[in-house]
Coordinates of C-alpha atoms in Angstrom, one line a residue:
X274 CA -105.7 -42.6 51.8
X275 CA -107.8 -43.4 48.0
X276 CA -106.0 -42.4 44.8
X277 CA -108.1 -40.7 42.3
X278 CA -109.2 -42.5 39.8
X279 CA -107.1 -39.9 36.9
X280 CA -104.0 -40.5 38.6
X281 CA -104.3 -44.3 38.9
X282 CA -104.4 -44.7 35.3
X283 CA -101.8 -42.5 34.3
X284 CA -103.4 -40.4 32.6
X285 CA -102.7 -36.5 32.0
X286 CA -104.8 -34.0 33.8
X287 CA -104.9 -31.6 31.2
X288 CA -106.5 -33.0 29.4
X289 CA -106.5 -33.9 25.5
X290 CA -105.3 -29.7 25.5
X291 CA -102.3 -30.4 27.6
X292 CA -100.3 -33.3 25.3
X293 CA -100.2 -30.9 22.2
X294 CA -97.4 -28.8 22.6
X295 CA -96.8 -25.5 20.1
X296 CA -94.5 -26.5 16.7
X297 CA -91.2 -24.6 16.4
X298 CA -91.1 -22.1 13.6
X299 CA -89.0 -23.7 11.0
X300 CA -85.5 -21.9 10.3
X301 CA -85.6 -20.5 6.9
X302 CA -83.5 -21.5 4.1
X303 CA -80.9 -19.9 2.8
X304 CA -81.0 -18.5 -0.7
X305 CA -78.3 -18.8 -3.6
X306 CA -74.3 -20.0 -2.8
X307 CA -72.6 -20.0 -0.1
X308 CA -69.9 -16.9 0.6
X309 CA -67.6 -19.1 2.6
X310 CA -67.5 -23.0 3.3
X311 CA -66.8 -23.6 7.2
X312 CA -64.0 -26.3 7.6
X313 CA -64.7 -28.9 10.8
X314 CA -60.8 -29.8 11.5
X315 CA -60.6 -32.2 13.8
X316 CA -58.0 -31.5 16.6
X317 CA -54.0 -33.5 15.6
X318 CA -55.2 -33.3 12.5
X319 CA -52.9 -30.8 9.8
X320 CA -54.9 -28.0 8.2
X321 CA -54.8 -28.6 3.9
X322 CA -52.5 -26.0 2.9
X323 CA -54.8 -23.1 1.4
X324 CA -55.4 -22.9 -2.2
X325 CA -52.8 -20.1 -3.4
X326 CA -50.1 -21.6 -1.3
X327 CA -46.7 -20.6 -3.0
X328 CA -44.5 -23.7 -2.9
X329 CA -41.6 -22.3 -1.5
X330 CA -38.8 -25.7 -1.8
X331 CA -35.6 -24.8 -2.9
X332 CA -33.9 -27.7 -4.9
X333 CA -29.9 -27.7 -5.6
X334 CA -27.5 -29.8 -7.2
X335 CA -23.7 -29.4 -6.4
X336 CA -21.8 -28.5 -9.2
X337 CA -18.0 -30.3 -9.0
X338 CA -15.1 -28.3 -11.5
X339 CA -11.9 -29.6 -11.1
X340 CA -10.9 -25.4 -10.7
X341 CA -11.6 -22.5 -9.1
X342 CA -12.2 -19.9 -11.8
X343 CA -10.4 -17.2 -9.8
X344 CA -7.3 -18.8 -8.8
X345 CA -6.9 -19.9 -12.1
X346 CA -7.2 -16.7 -13.3
X347 CA -5.0 -15.1 -10.2
X348 CA -2.2 -18.1 -11.6
X349 CA 1.0 -16.0 -10.7
X350 CA -0.2 -12.8 -10.2
X351 CA 1.3 -11.3 -6.8
X352 CA -1.1 -11.1 -3.7
X353 CA -1.1 -10.4 -0.3
X354 CA -2.0 -13.2 2.7
X355 CA -5.4 -12.9 2.1
X356 CA -5.4 -13.2 -1.7
X357 CA -6.1 -10.0 -3.0
X358 CA -4.1 -8.2 -6.0
X359 CA -2.8 -4.2 -5.3
X360 CA -5.3 -3.3 -7.8
X361 CA -8.3 -4.1 -5.8
X362 CA -6.2 -3.5 -2.5
X363 CA -6.5 0.4 -3.8
X364 CA -10.5 0.0 -4.9
X365 CA -10.7 -1.1 -1.1
X366 CA -8.7 2.0 0.5
X367 CA -12.4 4.4 -0.6
X368 CA -14.5 2.1 0.9
X369 CA -16.8 3.9 3.7
X370 CA -16.0 1.9 6.3
X371 CA -13.3 2.4 7.8
X372 CA -11.8 -1.2 8.8
X373 CA -12.2 -1.8 5.0
X374 CA -9.7 0.9 4.8
X375 CA -7.2 -0.6 7.5
X376 CA -7.1 -3.6 5.6
X377 CA -6.8 -2.1 2.1
X378 CA -3.3 -0.4 4.2
X379 CA -2.0 -3.5 6.0
X380 CA -2.3 -5.0 2.6
X381 CA -0.6 -3.0 0.6
X382 CA 2.5 -3.0 2.6
X383 CA 2.7 -6.9 2.6
X384 CA 1.8 -7.1 -1.2
X385 CA 5.2 -4.6 -1.9
X386 CA 6.8 -5.7 0.4
X387 CA 7.0 -9.6 -0.7
X388 CA 7.0 -8.6 -4.4
X389 CA 8.8 -5.1 -4.4
X390 CA 9.0 -5.2 -8.0
X391 CA 4.9 -4.6 -8.0
X392 CA 6.0 -1.3 -6.1
X393 CA 8.1 -0.5 -8.8
X394 CA 6.1 -0.8 -11.5
X395 CA 3.1 1.0 -9.9
X396 CA 4.2 3.5 -7.2
X397 CA 3.3 6.7 -9.2
X398 CA -0.6 5.2 -9.5
X399 CA -0.2 4.0 -5.7
X400 CA 0.7 7.8 -4.7
X401 CA -2.2 8.8 -7.1
X402 CA -4.4 6.6 -5.3
X403 CA -2.9 6.9 -1.7
X404 CA -3.1 10.6 -1.7
X405 CA -6.3 11.3 -0.8
X406 CA -6.1 9.6 2.0
X407 CA -3.9 12.2 3.5
X408 CA -7.1 13.8 4.9
X409 CA -8.6 10.4 5.7
X410 CA -11.1 10.6 9.1
X411 CA -9.7 7.6 10.1
X412 CA -6.5 8.0 12.2
X413 CA -5.4 4.5 11.4
X414 CA -5.6 4.9 8.2
X415 CA -3.3 8.7 8.3
X416 CA -0.6 6.4 10.0
X417 CA -0.3 3.6 8.0
X418 CA 0.0 6.3 5.5
X419 CA 2.4 7.9 7.0
X420 CA 4.0 4.5 7.4
X421 CA 4.2 3.3 3.9
X422 CA 5.5 6.3 2.6
X423 CA 7.9 6.4 4.2
X424 CA 9.8 2.5 4.3
X425 CA 8.8 1.5 1.1
X426 CA 7.1 4.9 -1.1
X427 CA 9.5 7.4 -0.9
X428 CA 12.9 5.6 -1.3
X429 CA 12.2 3.9 -4.7
X430 CA 10.5 7.2 -5.3
X431 CA 14.4 8.5 -5.0
X432 CA 15.5 6.4 -7.9
X433 CA 13.3 7.8 -10.5
X434 CA 14.6 11.0 -12.9
X435 CA 14.1 14.1 -11.4
X436 CA 11.7 15.2 -14.1
X437 CA 8.4 12.2 -13.0
X438 CA 9.6 12.8 -9.2
X439 CA 8.0 16.1 -9.8
X440 CA 5.5 15.2 -11.4
X441 CA 4.3 12.8 -8.2
X442 CA 5.4 15.4 -5.9
X443 CA 3.1 17.7 -7.1
X444 CA -0.3 15.8 -6.6
X445 CA 1.1 14.7 -3.3
X446 CA 1.3 18.3 -2.3
X447 CA -1.8 19.7 -3.3
X448 CA -3.2 17.6 -0.8
X449 CA -1.0 17.9 1.9
X450 CA -1.3 21.6 1.5
X451 CA -5.1 20.9 1.9
X452 CA -5.0 19.1 5.0
X453 CA -2.8 21.7 6.3
X454 CA -6.3 23.9 6.2
X455 CA -8.4 21.3 6.8
X456 CA -11.3 22.3 9.4
X457 CA -10.3 19.0 11.7
X458 CA -7.0 19.8 13.6
X459 CA -6.1 16.4 14.3
X460 CA -6.0 16.5 10.2
X461 CA -4.3 19.2 9.7
X462 CA -0.9 18.6 12.5
X463 CA -1.1 14.8 10.4
X464 CA -0.7 17.3 7.7
X465 CA 2.3 19.3 8.9
X466 CA 3.7 15.6 9.1
X467 CA 3.1 15.2 5.6
X468 CA 5.0 17.8 4.4
X469 CA 7.7 17.0 6.6
X470 CA 8.6 14.1 5.8
X471 CA 8.4 15.4 1.5
X472 CA 10.5 18.1 2.3
X473 CA 13.5 15.8 4.7
X474 CA 13.3 12.6 1.5
X475 CA 13.3 15.5 -1.3
X476 CA 14.2 19.2 -0.3
X477 CA 14.8 20.8 -3.3
X478 CA 11.1 20.5 -3.6
X479 CA 10.5 22.8 -0.7
X480 CA 11.4 26.3 -2.8
X481 CA 8.4 26.5 -4.6
X482 CA 5.5 25.4 -1.8
X483 CA 7.7 27.7 0.3
X484 CA 5.4 31.0 0.5
X485 CA 2.4 29.0 2.1
X486 CA 3.2 26.4 3.5
X487 CA 4.8 29.1 5.9
X488 CA 1.2 30.7 5.8
X489 CA 0.1 27.5 7.2
X490 CA 2.1 27.2 9.5
X491 CA 1.7 31.0 10.5
X492 CA -1.8 29.7 10.9
X493 CA -2.0 27.1 12.6
X494 CA 0.5 28.3 15.2
X495 CA -2.0 31.2 15.9
X496 CA -4.6 29.5 16.0
X497 CA -5.5 28.2 20.2
X498 CA -6.8 25.3 19.6
X499 CA -2.8 24.4 19.0
X500 CA -2.4 24.6 23.1
X501 CA -5.4 22.6 24.2
X502 CA -4.2 20.2 21.8
X503 CA -0.8 17.3 23.0
X504 CA 2.0 19.1 23.8
X505 CA 3.9 16.0 21.1
X506 CA 2.1 17.5 18.5
X507 CA 2.9 21.3 18.7
X508 CA 6.7 20.2 19.0
X509 CA 6.3 17.8 15.9
X510 CA 4.7 21.3 13.7
X511 CA 7.6 22.9 15.4
X512 CA 10.5 20.4 14.4
X513 CA 9.3 20.7 11.3
X514 CA 8.9 24.5 10.8
X515 CA 13.0 24.5 11.8
X516 CA 13.5 21.9 9.4
X517 CA 11.9 24.1 6.9
X518 CA 13.6 26.9 7.4
X519 CA 16.8 25.5 7.5
X520 CA 16.5 24.6 4.2
X521 CA 15.7 28.0 2.9
X522 CA 18.9 28.8 4.8
X523 CA 21.2 27.1 3.3
X524 CA 19.2 28.1 -0.4
X525 CA 20.0 31.6 0.4
X526 CA 23.4 30.9 1.4
X527 CA 24.1 28.8 -1.6
X528 CA 22.3 31.7 -4.0
X529 CA 24.6 34.4 -1.8
X530 CA 27.9 32.5 -2.3
X531 CA 27.1 32.1 -6.1
X532 CA 26.5 35.6 -6.2
X533 CA 30.0 36.8 -4.6
X534 CA 31.5 33.8 -7.4
X535 CA 29.7 35.9 -10.0
X536 CA 30.6 39.3 -8.9
X537 CA 34.4 38.6 -8.6
X538 CA 34.8 37.4 -12.1
X539 CA 36.4 38.8 -15.0
X540 CA 34.0 40.7 -17.1
X541 CA 36.1 38.3 -19.6
X542 CA 35.3 35.0 -18.2
X543 CA 32.1 35.7 -17.7
X544 CA 31.2 36.1 -21.6
X545 CA 34.1 33.6 -22.7
X546 CA 31.3 30.6 -22.8
X547 CA 29.0 32.7 -25.0
X548 CA 32.1 33.7 -27.3
X549 CA 33.2 30.2 -27.6
X550 CA 29.5 28.1 -28.3
X551 CA 28.8 31.0 -30.8
X552 CA 32.8 30.7 -32.6
X553 CA 32.9 27.3 -32.4
X554 CA 36.1 27.2 -35.3
X555 CA 37.9 30.1 -33.3

């Protein structure tokens, strides 16, 4: 078959008009500056830090001291096994965390056991600070305070004169009576144990608080919630009440005996000391 001459020569069949292609529209050039410059990062290359990056590098230097400042300040001071002084431990007894208060109570007992002189010098300050723990919300703290007063503080307080002991006990009894009317039943029951402890060690101080104490006994025993508690706690209250009643009976017997003695003495003997004091030369 014969091939057309135009194809044989390699010319386009469309003529001159077919060889021309339409021109692409040129993009309009951007006017003004570029808002954001786009970086083309290569794979694996670390990105450069931004211009407003903050340098977070920290440089530290070691300072070598011949001795620590705290250790030099506490040299010769009485501390417990944790290295805390009595003042620091008393401050920790008012901490909001009950674990810290427990550790502080144990630390005080450890310190005064190792250093009895601290107890003799600061027992009044200890009672003034620790009396607030009678109404503490944590049972372990209250039990620790009871043990501390029973074994260490009260035996040392008996060695003081009556006037200083009376003023110290007045602060303690204010918190004991307050605890006996607390909303929490556990704190109420523990307050009666504190009252019994005070009465056992200082029986002469009870008559001043007898009326208020007996009213609190009646109030707690008439409460229905006391019967739902542990029987051992109820027995503890009854034992404290029996001891307080025995003190009142003993005081009443002593008053009756003194009144009978006065009535049996002649009138001249009753007035004789007064006459002798008024007339020392006769």
